[in-house]
Short mmCIF file of C-alpha atoms in Angstrom, two decimals:
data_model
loop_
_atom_site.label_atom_id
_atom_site.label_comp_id
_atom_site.label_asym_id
_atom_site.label_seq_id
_atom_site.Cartn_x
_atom_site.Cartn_y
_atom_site.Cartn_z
CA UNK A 25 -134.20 166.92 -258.11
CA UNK A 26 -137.16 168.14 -256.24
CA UNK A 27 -139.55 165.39 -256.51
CA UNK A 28 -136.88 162.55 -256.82
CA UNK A 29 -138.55 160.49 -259.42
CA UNK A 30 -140.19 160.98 -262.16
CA UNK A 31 -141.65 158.62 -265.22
CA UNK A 32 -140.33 159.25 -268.94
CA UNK A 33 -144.62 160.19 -269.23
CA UNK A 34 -144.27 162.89 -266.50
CA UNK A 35 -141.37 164.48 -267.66
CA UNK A 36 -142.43 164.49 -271.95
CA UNK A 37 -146.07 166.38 -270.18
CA UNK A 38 -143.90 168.29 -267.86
CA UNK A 39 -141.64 169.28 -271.20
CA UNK A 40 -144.55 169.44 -273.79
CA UNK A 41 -142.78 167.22 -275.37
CA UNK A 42 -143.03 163.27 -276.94
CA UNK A 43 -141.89 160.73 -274.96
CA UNK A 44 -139.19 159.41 -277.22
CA UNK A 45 -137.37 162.99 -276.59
CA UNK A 46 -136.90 162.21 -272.86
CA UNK A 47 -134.29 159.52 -274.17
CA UNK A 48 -132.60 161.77 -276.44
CA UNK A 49 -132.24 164.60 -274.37
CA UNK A 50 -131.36 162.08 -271.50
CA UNK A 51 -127.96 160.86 -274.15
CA UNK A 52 -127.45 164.64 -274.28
CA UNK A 53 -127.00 165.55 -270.63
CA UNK A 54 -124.76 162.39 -269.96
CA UNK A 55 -122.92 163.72 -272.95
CA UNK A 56 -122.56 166.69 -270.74
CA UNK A 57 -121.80 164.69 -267.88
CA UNK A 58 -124.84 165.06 -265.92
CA UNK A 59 -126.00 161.52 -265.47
CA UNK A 60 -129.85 160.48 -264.95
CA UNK A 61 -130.11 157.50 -263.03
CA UNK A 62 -133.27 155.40 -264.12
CA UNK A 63 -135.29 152.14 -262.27
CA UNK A 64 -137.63 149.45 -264.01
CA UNK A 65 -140.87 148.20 -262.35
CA UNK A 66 -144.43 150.06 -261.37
CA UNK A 67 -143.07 152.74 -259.14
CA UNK A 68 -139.50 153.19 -261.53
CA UNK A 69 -138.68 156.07 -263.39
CA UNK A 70 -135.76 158.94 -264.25
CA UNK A 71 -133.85 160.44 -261.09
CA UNK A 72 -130.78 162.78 -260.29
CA UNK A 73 -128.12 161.25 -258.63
CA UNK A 74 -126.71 164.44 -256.46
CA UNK A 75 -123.16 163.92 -256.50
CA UNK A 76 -123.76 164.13 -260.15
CA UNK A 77 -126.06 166.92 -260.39
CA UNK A 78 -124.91 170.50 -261.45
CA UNK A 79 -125.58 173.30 -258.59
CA UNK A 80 -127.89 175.74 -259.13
CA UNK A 81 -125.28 178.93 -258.73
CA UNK A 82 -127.53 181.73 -259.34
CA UNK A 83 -128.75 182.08 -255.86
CA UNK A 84 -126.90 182.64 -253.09
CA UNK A 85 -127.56 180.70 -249.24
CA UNK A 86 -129.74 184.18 -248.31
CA UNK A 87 -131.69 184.63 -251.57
CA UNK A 88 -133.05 180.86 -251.42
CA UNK A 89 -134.16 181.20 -247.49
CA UNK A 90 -135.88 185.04 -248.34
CA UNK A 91 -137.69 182.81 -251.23
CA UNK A 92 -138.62 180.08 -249.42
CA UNK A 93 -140.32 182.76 -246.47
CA UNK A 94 -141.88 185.15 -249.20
CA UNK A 95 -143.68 182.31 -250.66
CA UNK A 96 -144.98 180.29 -248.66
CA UNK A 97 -146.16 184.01 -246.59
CA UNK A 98 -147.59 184.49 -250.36
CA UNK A 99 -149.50 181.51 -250.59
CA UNK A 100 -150.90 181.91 -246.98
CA UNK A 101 -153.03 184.92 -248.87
CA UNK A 102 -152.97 183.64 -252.65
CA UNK A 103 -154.06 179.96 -252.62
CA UNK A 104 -155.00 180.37 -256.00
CA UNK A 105 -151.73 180.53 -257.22
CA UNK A 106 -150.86 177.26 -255.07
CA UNK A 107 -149.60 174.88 -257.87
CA UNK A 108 -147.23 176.98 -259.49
CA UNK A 109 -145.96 178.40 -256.39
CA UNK A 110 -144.99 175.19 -254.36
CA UNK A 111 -143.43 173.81 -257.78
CA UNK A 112 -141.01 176.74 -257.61
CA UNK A 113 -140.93 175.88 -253.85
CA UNK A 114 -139.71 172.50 -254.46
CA UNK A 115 -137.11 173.67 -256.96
CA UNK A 116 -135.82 176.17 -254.34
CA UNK A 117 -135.74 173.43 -252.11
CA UNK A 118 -133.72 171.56 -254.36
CA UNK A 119 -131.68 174.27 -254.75
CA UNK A 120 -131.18 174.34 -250.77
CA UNK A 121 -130.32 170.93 -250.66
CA UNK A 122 -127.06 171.65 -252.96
CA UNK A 123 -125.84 173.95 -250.10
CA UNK A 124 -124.43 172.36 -247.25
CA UNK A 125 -124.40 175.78 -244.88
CA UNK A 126 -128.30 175.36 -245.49
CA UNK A 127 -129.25 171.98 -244.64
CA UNK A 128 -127.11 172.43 -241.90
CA UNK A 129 -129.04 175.26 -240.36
CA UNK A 130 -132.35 175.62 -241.92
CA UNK A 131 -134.82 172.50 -241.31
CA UNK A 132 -138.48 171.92 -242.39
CA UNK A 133 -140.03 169.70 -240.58
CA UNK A 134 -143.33 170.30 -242.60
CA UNK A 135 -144.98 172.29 -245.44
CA UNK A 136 -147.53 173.97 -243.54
CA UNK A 137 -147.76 177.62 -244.71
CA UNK A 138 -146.39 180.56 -242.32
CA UNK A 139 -148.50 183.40 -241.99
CA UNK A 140 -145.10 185.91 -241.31
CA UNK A 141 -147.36 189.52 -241.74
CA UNK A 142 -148.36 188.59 -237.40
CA UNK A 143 -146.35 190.76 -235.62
CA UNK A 144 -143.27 191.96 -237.04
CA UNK A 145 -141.71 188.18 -237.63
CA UNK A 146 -140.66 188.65 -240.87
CA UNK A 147 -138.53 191.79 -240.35
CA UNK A 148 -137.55 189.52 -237.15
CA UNK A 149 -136.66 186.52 -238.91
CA UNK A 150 -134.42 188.71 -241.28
CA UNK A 151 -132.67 190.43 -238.94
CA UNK A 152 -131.94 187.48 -236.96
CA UNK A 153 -131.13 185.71 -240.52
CA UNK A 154 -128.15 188.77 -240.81
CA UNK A 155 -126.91 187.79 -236.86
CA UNK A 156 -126.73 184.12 -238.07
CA UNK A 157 -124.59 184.94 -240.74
CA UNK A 158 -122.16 187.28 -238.96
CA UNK A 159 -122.14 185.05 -235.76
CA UNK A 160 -123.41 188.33 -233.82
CA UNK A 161 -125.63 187.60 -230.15
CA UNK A 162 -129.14 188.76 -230.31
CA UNK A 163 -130.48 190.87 -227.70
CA UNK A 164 -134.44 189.77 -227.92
CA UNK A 165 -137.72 190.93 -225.76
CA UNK A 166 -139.58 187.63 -225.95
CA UNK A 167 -143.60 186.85 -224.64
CA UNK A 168 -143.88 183.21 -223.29
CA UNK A 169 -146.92 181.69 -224.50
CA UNK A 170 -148.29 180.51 -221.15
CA UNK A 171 -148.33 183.33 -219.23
CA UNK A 172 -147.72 186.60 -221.97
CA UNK A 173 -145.00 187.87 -219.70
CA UNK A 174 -142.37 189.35 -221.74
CA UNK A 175 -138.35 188.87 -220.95
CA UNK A 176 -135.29 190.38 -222.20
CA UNK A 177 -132.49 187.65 -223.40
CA UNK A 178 -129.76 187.61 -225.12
CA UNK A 179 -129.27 184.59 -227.95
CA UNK A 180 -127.05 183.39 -230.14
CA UNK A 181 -129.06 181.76 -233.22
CA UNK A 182 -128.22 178.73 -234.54
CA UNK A 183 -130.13 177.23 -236.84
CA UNK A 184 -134.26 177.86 -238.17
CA UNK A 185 -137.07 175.31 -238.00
CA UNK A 186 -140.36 175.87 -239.91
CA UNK A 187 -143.63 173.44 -237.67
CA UNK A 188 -146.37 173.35 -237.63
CA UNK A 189 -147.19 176.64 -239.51
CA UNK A 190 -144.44 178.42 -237.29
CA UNK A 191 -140.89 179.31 -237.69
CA UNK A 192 -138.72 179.23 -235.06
CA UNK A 193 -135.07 180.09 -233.74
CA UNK A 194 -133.18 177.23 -232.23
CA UNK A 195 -130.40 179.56 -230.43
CA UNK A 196 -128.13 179.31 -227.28
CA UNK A 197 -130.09 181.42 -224.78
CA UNK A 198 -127.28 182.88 -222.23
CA UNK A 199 -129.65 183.56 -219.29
CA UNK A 200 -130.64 179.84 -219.22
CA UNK A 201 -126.95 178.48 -220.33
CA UNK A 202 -129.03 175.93 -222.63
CA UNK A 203 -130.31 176.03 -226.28
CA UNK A 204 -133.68 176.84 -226.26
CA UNK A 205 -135.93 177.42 -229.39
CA UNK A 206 -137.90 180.83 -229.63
CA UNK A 207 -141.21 181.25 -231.91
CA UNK A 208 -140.36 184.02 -234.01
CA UNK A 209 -143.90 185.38 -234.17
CA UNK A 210 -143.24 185.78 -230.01
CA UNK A 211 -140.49 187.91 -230.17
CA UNK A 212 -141.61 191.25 -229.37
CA UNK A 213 -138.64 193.50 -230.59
CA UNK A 214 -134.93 192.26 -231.63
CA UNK A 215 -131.58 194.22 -231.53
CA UNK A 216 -128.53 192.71 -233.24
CA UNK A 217 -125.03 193.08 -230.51
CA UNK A 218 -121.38 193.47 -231.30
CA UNK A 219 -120.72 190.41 -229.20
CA UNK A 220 -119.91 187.73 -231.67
CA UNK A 221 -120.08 183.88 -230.91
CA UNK A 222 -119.13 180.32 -232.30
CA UNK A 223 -121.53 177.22 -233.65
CA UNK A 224 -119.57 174.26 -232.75
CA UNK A 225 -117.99 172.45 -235.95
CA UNK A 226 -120.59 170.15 -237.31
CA UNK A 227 -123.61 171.06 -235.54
CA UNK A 228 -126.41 169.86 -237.79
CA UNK A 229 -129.73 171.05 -237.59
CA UNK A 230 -131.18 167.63 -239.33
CA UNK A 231 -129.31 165.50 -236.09
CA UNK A 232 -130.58 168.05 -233.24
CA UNK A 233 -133.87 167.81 -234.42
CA UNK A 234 -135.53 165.15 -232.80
CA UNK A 235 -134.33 166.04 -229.62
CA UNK A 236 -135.41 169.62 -229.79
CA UNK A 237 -138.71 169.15 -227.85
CA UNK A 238 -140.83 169.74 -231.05
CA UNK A 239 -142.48 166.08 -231.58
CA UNK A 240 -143.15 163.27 -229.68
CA UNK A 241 -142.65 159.85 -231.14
CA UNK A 242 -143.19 159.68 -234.48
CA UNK A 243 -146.07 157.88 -236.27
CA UNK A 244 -146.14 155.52 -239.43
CA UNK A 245 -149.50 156.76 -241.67
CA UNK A 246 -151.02 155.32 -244.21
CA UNK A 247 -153.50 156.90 -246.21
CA UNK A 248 -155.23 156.41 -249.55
CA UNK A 249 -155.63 159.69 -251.28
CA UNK A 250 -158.02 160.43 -254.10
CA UNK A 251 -157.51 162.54 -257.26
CA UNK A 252 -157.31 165.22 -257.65
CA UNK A 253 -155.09 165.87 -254.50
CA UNK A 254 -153.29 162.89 -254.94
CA UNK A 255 -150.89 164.15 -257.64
CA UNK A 256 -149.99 166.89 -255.94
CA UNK A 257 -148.83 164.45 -252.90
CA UNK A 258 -146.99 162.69 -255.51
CA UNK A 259 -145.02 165.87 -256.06
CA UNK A 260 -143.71 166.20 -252.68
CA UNK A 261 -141.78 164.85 -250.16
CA UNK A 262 -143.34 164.71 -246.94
CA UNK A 263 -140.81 162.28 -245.34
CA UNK A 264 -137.56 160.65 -246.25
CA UNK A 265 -139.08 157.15 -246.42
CA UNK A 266 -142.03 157.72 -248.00
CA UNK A 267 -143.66 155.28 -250.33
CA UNK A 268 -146.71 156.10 -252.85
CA UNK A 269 -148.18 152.93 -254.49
CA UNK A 270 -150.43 154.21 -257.74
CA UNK A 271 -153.76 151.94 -257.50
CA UNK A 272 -156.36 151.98 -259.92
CA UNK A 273 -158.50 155.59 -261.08
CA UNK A 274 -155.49 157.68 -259.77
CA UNK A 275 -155.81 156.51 -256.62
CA UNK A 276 -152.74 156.86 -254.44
CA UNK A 277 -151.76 154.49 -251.41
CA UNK A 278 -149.61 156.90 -248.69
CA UNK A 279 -147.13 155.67 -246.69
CA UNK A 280 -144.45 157.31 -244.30
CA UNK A 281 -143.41 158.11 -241.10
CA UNK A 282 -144.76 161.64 -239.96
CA UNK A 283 -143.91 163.76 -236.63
CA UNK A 284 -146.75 164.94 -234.46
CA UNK A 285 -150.36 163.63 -234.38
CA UNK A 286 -151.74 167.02 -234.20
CA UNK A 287 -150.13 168.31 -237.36
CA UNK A 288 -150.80 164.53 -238.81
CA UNK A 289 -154.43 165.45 -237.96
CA UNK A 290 -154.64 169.09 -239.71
CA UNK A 291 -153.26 167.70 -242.72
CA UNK A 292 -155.47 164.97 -243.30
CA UNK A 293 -159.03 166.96 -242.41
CA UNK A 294 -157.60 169.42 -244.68
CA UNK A 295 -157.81 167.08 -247.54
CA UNK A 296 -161.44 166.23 -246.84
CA UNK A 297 -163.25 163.72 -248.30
CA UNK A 298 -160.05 162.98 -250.75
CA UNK A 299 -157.97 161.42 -248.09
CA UNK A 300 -158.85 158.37 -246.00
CA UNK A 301 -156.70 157.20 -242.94
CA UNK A 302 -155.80 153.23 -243.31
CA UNK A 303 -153.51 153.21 -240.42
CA UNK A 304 -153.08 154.09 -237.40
CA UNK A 305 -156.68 152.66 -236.43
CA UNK A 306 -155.78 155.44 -233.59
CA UNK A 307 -155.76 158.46 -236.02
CA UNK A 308 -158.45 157.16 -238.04
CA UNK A 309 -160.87 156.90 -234.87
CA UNK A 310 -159.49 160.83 -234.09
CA UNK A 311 -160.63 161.83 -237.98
CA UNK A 312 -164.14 160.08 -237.74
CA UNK A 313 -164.64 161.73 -234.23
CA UNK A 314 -163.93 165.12 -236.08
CA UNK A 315 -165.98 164.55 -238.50
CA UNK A 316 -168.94 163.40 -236.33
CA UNK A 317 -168.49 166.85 -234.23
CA UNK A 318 -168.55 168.75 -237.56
CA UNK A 319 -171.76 166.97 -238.60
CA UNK A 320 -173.09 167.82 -235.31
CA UNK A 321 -172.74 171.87 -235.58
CA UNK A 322 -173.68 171.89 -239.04
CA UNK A 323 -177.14 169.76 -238.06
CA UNK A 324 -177.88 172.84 -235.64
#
């Protein structure tokens, strides 16, 4: 479920298993009326259809966001334990996917990792977390990034956005009668109220999104990405229409549509010499201009 598709070769490794297993134990789970969907060709393979798929019931809508926070906080320190970690992220993302309340409210827009010991955001994010869930206002003392002055508001959260190695608060702020979204790591001190307030029915977090004020127009990328990052991009999903052609010696060809240039940009210098830029010619020229400013300091 987390990584959508995977080959009868990836799963038998994944399973320590031979490869003529994945059949029989694929008979057995249809048996038990889970159904694995399969497709023929280069980029085919095994995948979960998720109206079919059993929900992971052991952990509650609370426990999977606390996970998803406390790990990728983790990793921000540990990157050592990176593999292991973001494969039991992308199972607890799949998890979160099963839960409607979640996808509704809790969006990631990337998988940039949150550094949540700045500040006091983590005990922030939970308590605003608990005034989510009860539908209590918030009564915040907030710094604005331009200018550091600090104001008191009261807000009434609504949903969670992790960008660009930031979570943030998309809430109804009552001084400015508009939603407004509030970096958590800004918030200077947060009191939960007795005043209690409504989400409108069918407010989705996935829909609001773009209009949010978070990205500007998104950008189609293509990359070609070298081993031996380019199996872990084959494990996740960076965007809903991504495609990953498998060239020769591991090779990967990247495409999809990503939001913001800037982030684009981090990503792809943080790959180093394992990622090349194909497309936009306009990114690429940004990356070699990087790179020639790097090669200037280091020269020095």
């Amino acid at each position: 479920m987390a990584r959508r598709k995977m080959k009868v070769e990836e799963l038998a490794e994944e399973l320590e298993v031979n490869p003529r297993m994945i059949r029989v134990y694929k008979d057995d789970l249809e048996k038990a009326g889970i159904y694995i969907e399969s497709e023929r060709g280069a980029n085919g393979g095994y995948f979960l259809n998720k109206n079919s798929f059993l929900s992971i019931r052991n952990f509650n809508e609370t426990e999977i966001q606390q996970l998803q926070i406390a790990i990728k906080s983790f990793l921000s320190k540990q990157t050592d334990e990176s593999a292991t970690l973001n494969r039991a992220l992308e199972k607890i993302k799949a998890a979160q996917r099963d839960h409607d309340l979640n996808s509704r409210h809790f969006y990631f827009a990337n998988d940039y990792l949150i550094n949540n010991e700045v500040g006091n955001a983590s005990l922030h994010y939970k308590l605003l977390y608990e005034a989510f869930n009860k539908r209590n206002s918030v009564e915040i003392v907030y710094m604005a990034a331009s200018t550091n002055e600090t104001t008191r508001r009261i807000i009434h959260p609504y949903a969670f956005v992790v960008y660009d190695e930031n979570l943030y608060c998309t809430a109804f702020c009552e001084a400015k009668k508009e939603m407004r979204n509030f970096k958590i790591m800004r918030i200077q001190r947060a009191t939960i109220l007795e005043d209690s307030y409504l989400i409108p029915d069918g407010y989705d977090i996935r829909q609001e999104f773009p209009n949010l004020g978070f990205i500007k127009d998104p950008i189609q990328v293509e990359l070609l990405i070298y081993p031996p990052l380019a199996n872990r991009i084959k494990e996740s999903i960076h965007s809903d229409d991504q495609v990953i052609e498998e060239l020769d010696n591991y090779v990967i060809r990247f495409k999809a549509t990503l939001n913001g240039q800037q982030s684009i940009r981090k990503w792809v210098l943080g790959m180093g010499t394992k990622a090349e830029v194909i497309q936009p010619q306009s990114l690429r020229d940004e990356i070699k201009q990087e790179v020639e400013n790097l090669i200037g300091i280091y020269s020095k």
